PDB file of C-alpha atoms and ligand atoms in Angstrom:
ATOM      1  CA  UNK A   1       0.000   0.000   0.000  1.00  0.00           C
ATOM      2  CA  UNK A   2       1.497   3.345  -1.072  1.00  0.00           C
ATOM      3  CA  UNK A   3       0.461   6.454   0.901  1.00  0.00           C
ATOM      4  CA  UNK A   4      -0.073   9.500  -1.299  1.00  0.00           C
ATOM      5  CA  UNK A   5      -1.073  13.157  -1.011  1.00  0.00           C
ATOM      6  CA  UNK A   6      -2.584  14.804  -4.084  1.00  0.00           C
ATOM      7  CA  UNK A   7      -1.826  18.459  -4.866  1.00  0.00           C
ATOM      8  CA  UNK A   8      -3.680  20.054  -7.755  1.00  0.00           C
ATOM      9  CA  UNK A   9      -6.012  22.581  -9.346  1.00  0.00           C
ATOM     10  CA  UNK A  10      -9.277  20.646  -9.892  1.00  0.00           C
ATOM     11  CA  UNK A  11      -9.887  20.834 -12.767  1.00  0.00           C
ATOM     12  CA  UNK A  12     -11.534  18.069 -14.783  1.00  0.00           C
ATOM     13  CA  UNK A  13      -8.517  15.799 -15.102  1.00  0.00           C
ATOM     14  CA  UNK A  14      -7.436  16.438 -11.502  1.00  0.00           C
ATOM     15  CA  UNK A  15     -10.832  15.130 -10.371  1.00  0.00           C
ATOM     16  CA  UNK A  16     -10.549  12.033 -12.562  1.00  0.00           C
ATOM     17  CA  UNK A  17      -7.055  11.372 -11.178  1.00  0.00           C
ATOM     18  CA  UNK A  18      -8.528  11.574  -7.655  1.00  0.00           C
ATOM     19  CA  UNK A  19     -11.237   9.077  -8.648  1.00  0.00           C
ATOM     20  CA  UNK A  20      -8.625   6.724 -10.134  1.00  0.00           C
ATOM     21  CA  UNK A  21      -6.750   6.752  -6.813  1.00  0.00           C
ATOM     22  CA  UNK A  22      -9.990   6.318  -4.840  1.00  0.00           C
ATOM     23  CA  UNK A  23     -11.010   3.381  -7.006  1.00  0.00           C
ATOM     24  CA  UNK A  24      -7.726   1.593  -6.395  1.00  0.00           C
ATOM     25  CA  UNK A  25      -7.630   2.018  -2.628  1.00  0.00           C
ATOM     26  CA  UNK A  26      -6.205  -1.495  -2.301  1.00  0.00           C
ATOM     27  CA  UNK A  27      -2.975  -0.075  -3.738  1.00  0.00           C
ATOM     28  CA  UNK A  28      -3.109   3.647  -2.922  1.00  0.00           C
ATOM     29  CA  UNK A  29      -4.140   5.389   0.309  1.00  0.00           C
ATOM     30  CA  UNK A  30      -5.042   9.045  -0.268  1.00  0.00           C
ATOM     31  CA  UNK A  31      -4.085  10.969   2.891  1.00  0.00           C
ATOM     32  CA  UNK A  32      -5.215  14.364   1.641  1.00  0.00           C
ATOM     33  CA  UNK A  33      -5.747  16.770  -1.224  1.00  0.00           C
ATOM     34  CA  UNK A  34      -4.053  20.181  -1.241  1.00  0.00           C
ATOM     35  CA  UNK A  35      -5.262  22.761  -3.728  1.00  0.00           C
ATOM     36  CA  UNK A  36      -3.407  25.461  -5.665  1.00  0.00           C
ATOM     37  CA  UNK A  37      -4.438  28.145  -8.148  1.00  0.00           C
ATOM     38  CA  UNK A  38      -4.011  27.049 -11.764  1.00  0.00           C
ATOM     39  CA  UNK A  39      -6.982  25.928 -13.831  1.00  0.00           C
ATOM     40  CA  UNK A  40      -9.084  28.286 -11.743  1.00  0.00           C
ATOM     41  CA  UNK A  41      -8.830  30.285  -8.519  1.00  0.00           C
ATOM     42  CA  UNK A  42      -7.751  28.330  -5.461  1.00  0.00           C
ATOM     43  CA  UNK A  43     -11.201  29.004  -3.988  1.00  0.00           C
ATOM     44  CA  UNK A  44     -12.894  27.361  -6.985  1.00  0.00           C
ATOM     45  CA  UNK A  45     -10.413  24.456  -7.009  1.00  0.00           C
ATOM     46  CA  UNK A  46     -11.042  23.832  -3.314  1.00  0.00           C
ATOM     47  CA  UNK A  47     -14.810  24.022  -3.716  1.00  0.00           C
ATOM     48  CA  UNK A  48     -14.652  21.685  -6.734  1.00  0.00           C
ATOM     49  CA  UNK A  49     -12.832  18.825  -5.011  1.00  0.00           C
ATOM     50  CA  UNK A  50     -15.015  19.191  -1.911  1.00  0.00           C
ATOM     51  CA  UNK A  51     -18.088  19.043  -4.159  1.00  0.00           C
ATOM     52  CA  UNK A  52     -16.916  15.743  -5.648  1.00  0.00           C
ATOM     53  CA  UNK A  53     -16.089  14.272  -2.237  1.00  0.00           C
ATOM     54  CA  UNK A  54     -19.477  15.316  -0.826  1.00  0.00           C
ATOM     55  CA  UNK A  55     -21.261  13.909  -3.884  1.00  0.00           C
ATOM     56  CA  UNK A  56     -19.660  10.526  -3.185  1.00  0.00           C
ATOM     57  CA  UNK A  57     -19.857  10.817   0.596  1.00  0.00           C
ATOM     58  CA  UNK A  58     -16.071  10.599   0.884  1.00  0.00           C
ATOM     59  CA  UNK A  59     -14.247  12.390   3.704  1.00  0.00           C
ATOM     60  CA  UNK A  60     -10.572  13.050   2.941  1.00  0.00           C
ATOM     61  CA  UNK A  61      -8.797  16.161   4.296  1.00  0.00           C
ATOM     62  CA  UNK A  62      -8.675  19.053   1.838  1.00  0.00           C
ATOM     63  CA  UNK A  63      -6.328  21.989   2.535  1.00  0.00           C
ATOM     64  CA  UNK A  64      -6.314  25.156   0.442  1.00  0.00           C
ATOM     65  CA  UNK A  65      -2.970  26.475  -0.786  1.00  0.00           C
ATOM     66  CA  UNK A  66      -1.527  29.394  -2.686  1.00  0.00           C
ATOM     67  CA  UNK A  67      -3.680  31.660  -4.817  1.00  0.00           C
ATOM     68  CA  UNK A  68      -0.974  32.825  -7.215  1.00  0.00           C
ATOM     69  CA  UNK A  69       2.456  31.810  -8.547  1.00  0.00           C
ATOM     70  CA  UNK A  70       5.615  32.826  -6.662  1.00  0.00           C
ATOM     71  CA  UNK A  71       6.617  35.720  -8.894  1.00  0.00           C
ATOM     72  CA  UNK A  72       4.154  35.885 -11.789  1.00  0.00           C
ATOM     73  CA  UNK A  73       0.581  37.119 -12.085  1.00  0.00           C
ATOM     74  CA  UNK A  74      -2.078  34.404 -11.801  1.00  0.00           C
ATOM     75  CA  UNK A  75      -3.534  33.507 -15.205  1.00  0.00           C
ATOM     76  CA  UNK A  76      -6.101  30.683 -15.127  1.00  0.00           C
ATOM     77  CA  UNK A  77      -6.842  28.144 -17.860  1.00  0.00           C
ATOM     78  CA  UNK A  78     -10.505  29.122 -17.833  1.00  0.00           C
ATOM     79  CA  UNK A  79     -10.841  28.496 -21.553  1.00  0.00           C
ATOM     80  CA  UNK A  80     -10.256  24.771 -20.960  1.00  0.00           C
ATOM     81  CA  UNK A  81     -11.933  24.264 -17.599  1.00  0.00           C
ATOM     82  CA  UNK A  82     -14.592  27.001 -17.636  1.00  0.00           C
ATOM     83  CA  UNK A  83     -15.311  29.799 -15.180  1.00  0.00           C
ATOM     84  CA  UNK A  84     -15.895  27.400 -12.252  1.00  0.00           C
ATOM     85  CA  UNK A  85     -12.826  25.303 -13.081  1.00  0.00           C
ATOM     86  CA  UNK A  86     -15.134  22.294 -13.356  1.00  0.00           C
ATOM     87  CA  UNK A  87     -17.778  23.347 -15.886  1.00  0.00           C
ATOM     88  CA  UNK A  88     -19.830  20.333 -16.892  1.00  0.00           C
ATOM     89  CA  UNK A  89     -20.349  19.512 -13.234  1.00  0.00           C
ATOM     90  CA  UNK A  90     -21.776  22.915 -12.333  1.00  0.00           C
ATOM     91  CA  UNK A  91     -25.251  21.404 -11.904  1.00  0.00           C
ATOM     92  CA  UNK A  92     -23.994  18.991  -9.235  1.00  0.00           C
ATOM     93  CA  UNK A  93     -24.745  20.061  -5.631  1.00  0.00           C
ATOM     94  CA  UNK A  94     -22.350  22.586  -4.154  1.00  0.00           C
ATOM     95  CA  UNK A  95     -20.020  21.337  -1.422  1.00  0.00           C
ATOM     96  CA  UNK A  96     -21.240  21.468   2.170  1.00  0.00           C
ATOM     97  CA  UNK A  97     -17.927  20.306   3.642  1.00  0.00           C
ATOM     98  CA  UNK A  98     -15.147  22.763   4.454  1.00  0.00           C
ATOM     99  CA  UNK A  99     -11.389  22.494   4.005  1.00  0.00           C
ATOM    100  CA  UNK A 100      -9.301  21.752   7.096  1.00  0.00           C
ATOM    101  CA  UNK A 101      -8.294  24.924   9.025  1.00  0.00           C
ATOM    102  CA  UNK A 102      -4.667  24.636   7.898  1.00  0.00           C
ATOM    103  CA  UNK A 103      -2.821  26.136   4.952  1.00  0.00           C
ATOM    104  CA  UNK A 104      -1.814  23.496   2.411  1.00  0.00           C
ATOM    105  CA  UNK A 105       1.876  23.681   3.342  1.00  0.00           C
ATOM    106  CA  UNK A 106       1.078  23.312   7.051  1.00  0.00           C
ATOM    107  CA  UNK A 107      -1.099  20.289   6.278  1.00  0.00           C
ATOM    108  CA  UNK A 108       1.647  18.823   4.095  1.00  0.00           C
ATOM    109  CA  UNK A 109       4.347  19.446   6.707  1.00  0.00           C
ATOM    110  CA  UNK A 110       2.343  17.973   9.585  1.00  0.00           C
ATOM    111  CA  UNK A 111       1.233  14.934   7.583  1.00  0.00           C
ATOM    112  CA  UNK A 112       4.702  14.235   6.197  1.00  0.00           C
ATOM    113  CA  UNK A 113       6.544  14.663   9.514  1.00  0.00           C
ATOM    114  CA  UNK A 114       4.060  12.555  11.475  1.00  0.00           C
ATOM    115  CA  UNK A 115       3.911   9.683   8.981  1.00  0.00           C
ATOM    116  CA  UNK A 116       5.460   6.340   9.935  1.00  0.00           C
ATOM    117  CA  UNK A 117       6.613   5.741   6.373  1.00  0.00           C
ATOM    118  CA  UNK A 118       7.568   7.894   3.403  1.00  0.00           C
ATOM    119  CA  UNK A 119       4.743   9.476   1.428  1.00  0.00           C
ATOM    120  CA  UNK A 120       4.494   9.999  -2.337  1.00  0.00           C
ATOM    121  CA  UNK A 121       3.379  13.446  -3.477  1.00  0.00           C
ATOM    122  CA  UNK A 122       1.274  13.450  -6.643  1.00  0.00           C
ATOM    123  CA  UNK A 123       1.198  16.937  -8.148  1.00  0.00           C
ATOM    124  CA  UNK A 124      -1.285  17.894 -10.841  1.00  0.00           C
ATOM    125  CA  UNK A 125      -1.063  21.683 -10.999  1.00  0.00           C
ATOM    126  CA  UNK A 126       1.507  24.470 -10.690  1.00  0.00           C
ATOM    127  CA  UNK A 127       4.188  23.608  -8.124  1.00  0.00           C
ATOM    128  CA  UNK A 128       3.725  26.702  -5.947  1.00  0.00           C
ATOM    129  CA  UNK A 129       2.683  24.818  -2.780  1.00  0.00           C
ATOM    130  CA  UNK A 130       5.444  22.238  -3.112  1.00  0.00           C
ATOM    131  CA  UNK A 131       8.183  24.811  -3.736  1.00  0.00           C
ATOM    132  CA  UNK A 132       7.259  26.839  -0.675  1.00  0.00           C
ATOM    133  CA  UNK A 133       6.879  23.662   1.405  1.00  0.00           C
ATOM    134  CA  UNK A 134      10.412  22.553   0.497  1.00  0.00           C
ATOM    135  CA  UNK A 135      11.863  26.016   1.107  1.00  0.00           C
ATOM    136  CA  UNK A 136      10.029  26.613   4.404  1.00  0.00           C
ATOM    137  CA  UNK A 137      10.412  23.105   5.866  1.00  0.00           C
ATOM    138  CA  UNK A 138      13.437  21.532   4.139  1.00  0.00           C
ATOM    139  CA  UNK A 139      13.387  18.660   6.631  1.00  0.00           C
ATOM    140  CA  UNK A 140      10.316  17.233   4.886  1.00  0.00           C
ATOM    141  CA  UNK A 141      12.472  16.202   1.900  1.00  0.00           C
ATOM    142  CA  UNK A 142      13.563  13.123   3.867  1.00  0.00           C
ATOM    143  CA  UNK A 143       9.939  12.068   4.338  1.00  0.00           C
ATOM    144  CA  UNK A 144       8.957  12.221   0.659  1.00  0.00           C
ATOM    145  CA  UNK A 145       9.273   8.946  -1.264  1.00  0.00           C
ATOM    146  CA  UNK A 146       9.133  10.768  -4.612  1.00  0.00           C
ATOM    147  CA  UNK A 147       7.065  13.348  -6.444  1.00  0.00           C
ATOM    148  CA  UNK A 148       5.037  12.010  -9.368  1.00  0.00           C
ATOM    149  CA  UNK A 149       3.854  15.016 -11.342  1.00  0.00           C
ATOM    150  CA  UNK A 150       1.770  15.794 -14.324  1.00  0.00           C
ATOM    151  CA  UNK A 151       4.169  18.350 -15.652  1.00  0.00           C
ATOM    152  CA  UNK A 152       6.498  19.172 -18.480  1.00  0.00           C
ATOM    153  CA  UNK A 153       7.157  17.683 -21.848  1.00  0.00           C
ATOM    154  CA  UNK A 154       9.966  15.944 -23.684  1.00  0.00           C
ATOM    155  CA  UNK A 155       9.726  17.998 -26.865  1.00  0.00           C
ATOM    156  CA  UNK A 156       6.297  19.586 -27.265  1.00  0.00           C
ATOM    157  CA  UNK A 157       4.045  21.972 -25.341  1.00  0.00           C
ATOM    158  CA  UNK A 158       0.547  23.297 -24.746  1.00  0.00           C
ATOM    159  CA  UNK A 159       0.806  26.646 -22.891  1.00  0.00           C
ATOM    160  CA  UNK A 160       3.648  27.476 -25.289  1.00  0.00           C
ATOM    161  CA  UNK A 161       5.085  25.512 -28.229  1.00  0.00           C
ATOM    162  CA  UNK A 162       7.665  23.942 -25.872  1.00  0.00           C
ATOM    163  CA  UNK A 163       6.136  24.423 -22.409  1.00  0.00           C
ATOM    164  CA  UNK A 164       3.429  22.576 -20.506  1.00  0.00           C
ATOM    165  CA  UNK A 165       0.884  24.582 -18.456  1.00  0.00           C
ATOM    166  CA  UNK A 166       1.720  23.378 -14.914  1.00  0.00           C
ATOM    167  CA  UNK A 167       5.384  24.278 -15.334  1.00  0.00           C
ATOM    168  CA  UNK A 168       4.682  27.402 -17.421  1.00  0.00           C
ATOM    169  CA  UNK A 169       2.230  28.774 -14.818  1.00  0.00           C
ATOM    170  CA  UNK A 170       4.914  28.895 -12.108  1.00  0.00           C
ATOM    171  CA  UNK A 171       8.386  28.203 -13.580  1.00  0.00           C
ATOM    172  CA  UNK A 172      10.129  29.662 -10.518  1.00  0.00           C
ATOM    173  CA  UNK A 173       8.385  27.144  -8.273  1.00  0.00           C
ATOM    174  CA  UNK A 174       9.198  24.366 -10.721  1.00  0.00           C
ATOM    175  CA  UNK A 175      12.898  25.281 -10.629  1.00  0.00           C
ATOM    176  CA  UNK A 176      12.922  25.045  -6.836  1.00  0.00           C
ATOM    177  CA  UNK A 177      11.298  21.604  -6.943  1.00  0.00           C
ATOM    178  CA  UNK A 178      13.520  20.339  -9.787  1.00  0.00           C
ATOM    179  CA  UNK A 179      16.651  21.490  -7.933  1.00  0.00           C
ATOM    180  CA  UNK A 180      15.505  20.078  -4.568  1.00  0.00           C
ATOM    181  CA  UNK A 181      17.032  16.626  -4.947  1.00  0.00           C
ATOM    182  CA  UNK A 182      13.691  14.877  -4.360  1.00  0.00           C
ATOM    183  CA  UNK A 183      13.186  12.132  -6.956  1.00  0.00           C
ATOM    184  CA  UNK A 184      10.787  13.293  -9.668  1.00  0.00           C
ATOM    185  CA  UNK A 185       8.700  11.347 -12.151  1.00  0.00           C
ATOM    186  CA  UNK A 186       7.328  13.460 -15.012  1.00  0.00           C
ATOM    187  CA  UNK A 187       4.064  12.427 -16.640  1.00  0.00           C
ATOM    188  CA  UNK A 188       4.785  14.519 -19.715  1.00  0.00           C
ATOM    189  CA  UNK A 189       2.376  15.787 -22.326  1.00  0.00           C
ATOM    190  CA  UNK A 190       3.664  13.053 -24.641  1.00  0.00           C
ATOM    191  CA  UNK A 191       2.883  10.253 -22.184  1.00  0.00           C
ATOM    192  CA  UNK A 192      -0.564  11.726 -21.464  1.00  0.00           C
ATOM    193  CA  UNK A 193      -1.485  11.865 -25.137  1.00  0.00           C
ATOM    194  CA  UNK A 194      -0.118   8.342 -25.684  1.00  0.00           C
ATOM    195  CA  UNK A 195      -2.700   7.203 -23.134  1.00  0.00           C
ATOM    196  CA  UNK A 196      -5.615   9.186 -24.551  1.00  0.00           C
ATOM    197  CA  UNK A 197      -9.168   7.934 -23.924  1.00  0.00           C
ATOM    198  CA  UNK A 198     -11.255   7.517 -27.110  1.00  0.00           C
ATOM    199  CA  UNK A 199     -14.413   9.597 -27.428  1.00  0.00           C
ATOM    200  CA  UNK A 200     -16.278   6.310 -27.994  1.00  0.00           C
ATOM    201  CA  UNK A 201     -14.890   4.957 -24.696  1.00  0.00           C
ATOM    202  CA  UNK A 202     -16.041   8.128 -22.967  1.00  0.00           C
ATOM    203  CA  UNK A 203     -19.518   7.686 -24.503  1.00  0.00           C
ATOM    204  CA  UNK A 204     -19.786   4.240 -22.857  1.00  0.00           C
ATOM    205  CA  UNK A 205     -19.750   5.934 -19.440  1.00  0.00           C
ATOM    206  CA  UNK A 206     -23.175   7.481 -20.081  1.00  0.00           C
ATOM    207  CA  UNK A 207     -24.927   4.176 -19.355  1.00  0.00           C
ATOM    208  CA  UNK A 208     -22.894   3.460 -16.227  1.00  0.00           C
ATOM    209  CA  UNK A 209     -23.545   4.058 -12.547  1.00  0.00           C
ATOM    210  CA  UNK A 210     -23.304   7.208 -10.403  1.00  0.00           C
ATOM    211  CA  UNK A 211     -19.557   7.742 -10.837  1.00  0.00           C
ATOM    212  CA  UNK A 212     -19.452   6.854 -14.538  1.00  0.00           C
ATOM    213  CA  UNK A 213     -22.239   9.342 -15.253  1.00  0.00           C
ATOM    214  CA  UNK A 214     -20.401  12.037 -13.249  1.00  0.00           C
ATOM    215  CA  UNK A 215     -17.216  11.396 -15.262  1.00  0.00           C
ATOM    216  CA  UNK A 216     -19.269  11.369 -18.478  1.00  0.00           C
ATOM    217  CA  UNK A 217     -20.609  14.839 -17.628  1.00  0.00           C
ATOM    218  CA  UNK A 218     -17.124  16.087 -16.720  1.00  0.00           C
ATOM    219  CA  UNK A 219     -15.604  14.724 -19.943  1.00  0.00           C
ATOM    220  CA  UNK A 220     -18.450  16.081 -22.059  1.00  0.00           C
ATOM    221  CA  UNK A 221     -17.177  19.563 -21.245  1.00  0.00           C
ATOM    222  CA  UNK A 222     -13.479  18.701 -21.061  1.00  0.00           C
ATOM    223  CA  UNK A 223     -13.434  16.905 -24.446  1.00  0.00           C
ATOM    224  CA  UNK A 224     -15.036  19.687 -26.457  1.00  0.00           C
ATOM    225  CA  UNK A 225     -11.522  20.968 -27.308  1.00  0.00           C
ATOM    226  CA  UNK A 226     -10.623  17.549 -28.783  1.00  0.00           C
ATOM    227  CA  UNK A 227     -13.894  17.447 -30.730  1.00  0.00           C
ATOM    228  CA  UNK A 228     -13.291  20.943 -32.119  1.00  0.00           C
ATOM    229  CA  UNK A 229      -9.862  19.799 -33.291  1.00  0.00           C
ATOM    230  CA  UNK A 230     -11.281  16.664 -34.909  1.00  0.00           C
ATOM    231  CA  UNK A 231      -9.395  14.326 -32.561  1.00  0.00           C
ATOM    232  CA  UNK A 232     -10.801  10.882 -31.687  1.00  0.00           C
ATOM    233  CA  UNK A 233      -9.437  10.915 -28.131  1.00  0.00           C
ATOM    234  CA  UNK A 234      -8.767  13.118 -25.088  1.00  0.00           C
ATOM    235  CA  UNK A 235      -5.647  13.193 -22.928  1.00  0.00           C
ATOM    236  CA  UNK A 236      -6.892  13.065 -19.348  1.00  0.00           C
ATOM    237  CA  UNK A 237      -3.563  14.530 -18.307  1.00  0.00           C
ATOM    238  CA  UNK A 238      -3.502  14.261 -14.518  1.00  0.00           C
ATOM    239  CA  UNK A 239      -4.823  10.703 -14.469  1.00  0.00           C
ATOM    240  CA  UNK A 240      -1.482   9.598 -15.941  1.00  0.00           C
ATOM    241  CA  UNK A 241       0.239  10.122 -12.578  1.00  0.00           C
ATOM    242  CA  UNK A 242      -2.039   7.584 -10.875  1.00  0.00           C
ATOM    243  CA  UNK A 243      -1.758   5.118 -13.755  1.00  0.00           C
ATOM    244  CA  UNK A 244       2.042   5.230 -13.361  1.00  0.00           C
ATOM    245  CA  UNK A 245       1.722   4.442  -9.655  1.00  0.00           C
ATOM    246  CA  UNK A 246      -0.717   1.594 -10.344  1.00  0.00           C
ATOM    247  CA  UNK A 247       1.036   0.041 -13.352  1.00  0.00           C
ATOM    248  CA  UNK A 248       4.397   1.607 -14.259  1.00  0.00           C
ATOM    249  CA  UNK A 249       4.961  -1.140 -16.820  1.00  0.00           C
ATOM    250  CA  UNK A 250       2.295   0.531 -18.989  1.00  0.00           C
ATOM    251  CA  UNK A 251       4.774   3.310 -19.711  1.00  0.00           C
ATOM    252  CA  UNK A 252       8.062   3.764 -21.507  1.00  0.00           C
ATOM    253  CA  UNK A 253      10.458   6.205 -19.899  1.00  0.00           C
ATOM    254  CA  UNK A 254      14.031   7.423 -19.704  1.00  0.00           C
ATOM    255  CA  UNK A 255      15.948   8.751 -16.709  1.00  0.00           C
ATOM    256  CA  UNK A 256      17.686  11.956 -17.622  1.00  0.00           C
ATOM    257  CA  UNK A 257      18.739  15.421 -16.531  1.00  0.00           C
ATOM    258  CA  UNK A 258      15.888  17.953 -16.734  1.00  0.00           C
ATOM    259  CA  UNK A 259      16.222  21.683 -16.087  1.00  0.00           C
ATOM    260  CA  UNK A 260      13.602  24.435 -16.092  1.00  0.00           C
ATOM    261  CA  UNK A 261      13.770  27.381 -18.469  1.00  0.00           C
ATOM    262  CA  UNK A 262      12.539  30.152 -16.166  1.00  0.00           C
ATOM    263  CA  UNK A 263      12.786  33.299 -18.305  1.00  0.00           C
ATOM    264  CA  UNK A 264      12.759  32.348 -21.971  1.00  0.00           C
ATOM    265  CA  UNK A 265      10.872  34.724 -24.248  1.00  0.00           C
ATOM    266  CA  UNK A 266       9.463  31.816 -26.248  1.00  0.00           C
ATOM    267  CA  UNK A 267      10.353  29.013 -23.846  1.00  0.00           C
ATOM    268  CA  UNK A 268       9.290  30.115 -20.360  1.00  0.00           C
ATOM    269  CA  UNK A 269       8.421  26.943 -18.435  1.00  0.00           C
ATOM    270  CA  UNK A 270      10.140  24.560 -20.848  1.00  0.00           C
ATOM    271  CA  UNK A 271      11.434  21.353 -19.258  1.00  0.00           C
ATOM    272  CA  UNK A 272      14.839  21.074 -20.922  1.00  0.00           C
ATOM    273  CA  UNK A 273      15.312  17.297 -21.190  1.00  0.00           C
ATOM    274  CA  UNK A 274      18.969  16.401 -21.724  1.00  0.00           C
ATOM    275  CA  UNK A 275      19.321  12.868 -23.061  1.00  0.00           C
ATOM    276  CA  UNK A 276      22.428  13.493 -25.167  1.00  0.00           C
ATOM    277  CA  UNK A 277      24.045  10.641 -23.296  1.00  0.00           C
ATOM    278  CA  UNK A 278      27.304  10.176 -21.396  1.00  0.00           C
ATOM    279  CA  UNK A 279      29.413  11.679 -24.192  1.00  0.00           C
ATOM    280  CA  UNK A 280      28.199  15.088 -23.198  1.00  0.00           C
ATOM    281  CA  UNK A 281      26.830  14.781 -19.681  1.00  0.00           C
ATOM    282  CA  UNK A 282      28.657  12.752 -17.097  1.00  0.00           C
ATOM    283  CA  UNK A 283      26.361  10.989 -14.637  1.00  0.00           C
ATOM    284  CA  UNK A 284      23.693  13.665 -14.369  1.00  0.00           C
ATOM    285  CA  UNK A 285      23.126  14.170 -10.672  1.00  0.00           C
ATOM    286  CA  UNK A 286      19.506  13.653  -9.574  1.00  0.00           C
ATOM    287  CA  UNK A 287      18.102  12.383 -12.921  1.00  0.00           C
ATOM    288  CA  UNK A 288      14.382  12.655 -13.395  1.00  0.00           C
ATOM    289  CA  UNK A 289      12.216   9.831 -14.737  1.00  0.00           C
ATOM    290  CA  UNK A 290      10.611  11.189 -17.924  1.00  0.00           C
ATOM    291  CA  UNK A 291       7.590   9.210 -19.116  1.00  0.00           C
ATOM    292  CA  UNK A 292       7.582   9.145 -22.921  1.00  0.00           C
ATOM    293  CA  UNK A 293       4.977   6.652 -24.125  1.00  0.00           C
ATOM    294  CA  UNK A 294       2.118   4.444 -22.953  1.00  0.00           C
ATOM    295  CA  UNK A 295       0.168   1.304 -23.895  1.00  0.00           C
ATOM    296  CA  UNK A 296      -3.096   3.062 -24.706  1.00  0.00           C
ATOM    297  CA  UNK A 297      -5.322   0.020 -24.503  1.00  0.00           C
ATOM    298  CA  UNK A 298      -4.077  -0.815 -21.036  1.00  0.00           C
ATOM    299  CA  UNK A 299      -4.652   2.779 -19.947  1.00  0.00           C
ATOM    300  CA  UNK A 300      -8.230   2.653 -21.245  1.00  0.00           C
ATOM    301  CA  UNK A 301      -8.876  -0.761 -19.669  1.00  0.00           C
ATOM    302  CA  UNK A 302      -7.640   0.433 -16.252  1.00  0.00           C
ATOM    303  CA  UNK A 303      -9.627   3.671 -16.516  1.00  0.00           C
ATOM    304  CA  UNK A 304     -12.918   1.961 -17.481  1.00  0.00           C
ATOM    305  CA  UNK A 305     -12.542  -0.908 -14.996  1.00  0.00           C
ATOM    306  CA  UNK A 306     -11.867   1.571 -12.188  1.00  0.00           C
ATOM    307  CA  UNK A 307     -15.014   3.525 -13.070  1.00  0.00           C
ATOM    308  CA  UNK A 308     -17.000   0.251 -12.870  1.00  0.00           C
ATOM    309  CA  UNK A 309     -15.479  -0.480  -9.442  1.00  0.00           C
ATOM    310  CA  UNK A 310     -16.475   2.994  -8.255  1.00  0.00           C
ATOM    311  CA  UNK A 311     -20.007   2.520  -9.630  1.00  0.00           C
ATOM    312  CA  UNK A 312     -20.318  -0.584  -7.471  1.00  0.00           C
ATOM    313  CA  UNK A 313     -18.970   1.200  -4.382  1.00  0.00           C
ATOM    314  CA  UNK A 314     -20.841   4.501  -4.626  1.00  0.00           C
ATOM    315  CA  UNK A 315     -24.474   4.060  -5.582  1.00  0.00           C
TER     316      UNK A 315
HETATM  317  O1  RIB B 401      -1.073  20.749 -19.070  1.00  0.00           O
HETATM  318  C1  RIB B 401      -2.078  19.972 -18.439  1.00  0.00           C
HETATM  319  C2  RIB B 401      -2.195  20.354 -17.003  1.00  0.00           C
HETATM  320  O2  RIB B 401      -2.689  21.685 -16.903  1.00  0.00           O
HETATM  321  C3  RIB B 401      -3.204  19.485 -16.222  1.00  0.00           C
HETATM  322  O3  RIB B 401      -2.791  19.383 -14.886  1.00  0.00           O
HETATM  323  C4  RIB B 401      -4.474  20.283 -16.304  1.00  0.00           C
HETATM  324  O4  RIB B 401      -5.341  20.029 -15.177  1.00  0.00           O
HETATM  325  C5  RIB B 401      -3.945  21.676 -16.236  1.00  0.00           C
HETATM  326  O5  RIB B 401      -3.729  21.989 -14.867  1.00  0.00           O
HETATM  327 CA1   CA B 402      -4.333  19.934 -13.092  1.00  0.00          CA
END
């Protein structure tokens, strides 16, 4: 059993990642969910994950975090996630539960330092909370097993031609985390797209149970960008982190040096992946695991079977 804490900006794919972890509770124990501004305001992100937990009757600590990047103005991804950050689920009942009365980094510090075993952090948004946690309480580094993040890319981008949104949104925070020495696993844009869920597979959720129908509604909004572009699938980005924890063999990856471009005019937030090999770089200290590809059918099978398990559990 691996103990994990999720940190993200729910967010359609953040929510589905949470459900994937919840549905595989025989392998993953979710100790908490810390929220950060990214897809929407931190208030919206906090309300969104609480809404989902209340809808299922699940009680897992939620702690609100930072409302803006370290040094840059906050700029949400409202065009992808809507004004609420979870459009498509707006009609679902508003949350009645409240977040815990601790800031996200206090919750993280207390949970990490009191744990009897190391904890894995799963990050799915800008790295603001994690950067400040590591800077404010450096002793927590010893208690973190690794950080598995949806973040970065090997060669492509979404926020910019060569930069992925979570890193782009707060590149200064990303640099702190990448330089921290904590082992990082990057679920890159490439790995997320390699594990895309077909629109036809999403359609099959409509006839499912309570959770499948919730995810169908969420994906109906989230996939409109894919439909507009004439794609036959959607990358449910953040879910890739949980899939890696559940079945790493689904993925191809390389361990390599990765640095963050903090101030590039055209490349702010680029994850500079250096796999030139030993001729040029000698034993890169603190290599990161960069996920590159995925077995799409196995991703889809695990996603759909987990939704069925959740339908059985939450009626
Ligand atoms: O680039 C994709 C990432 O940005 C995902 O985490 C998505 O939720 C958005 O935050
Ligand atoms: Ca996210």
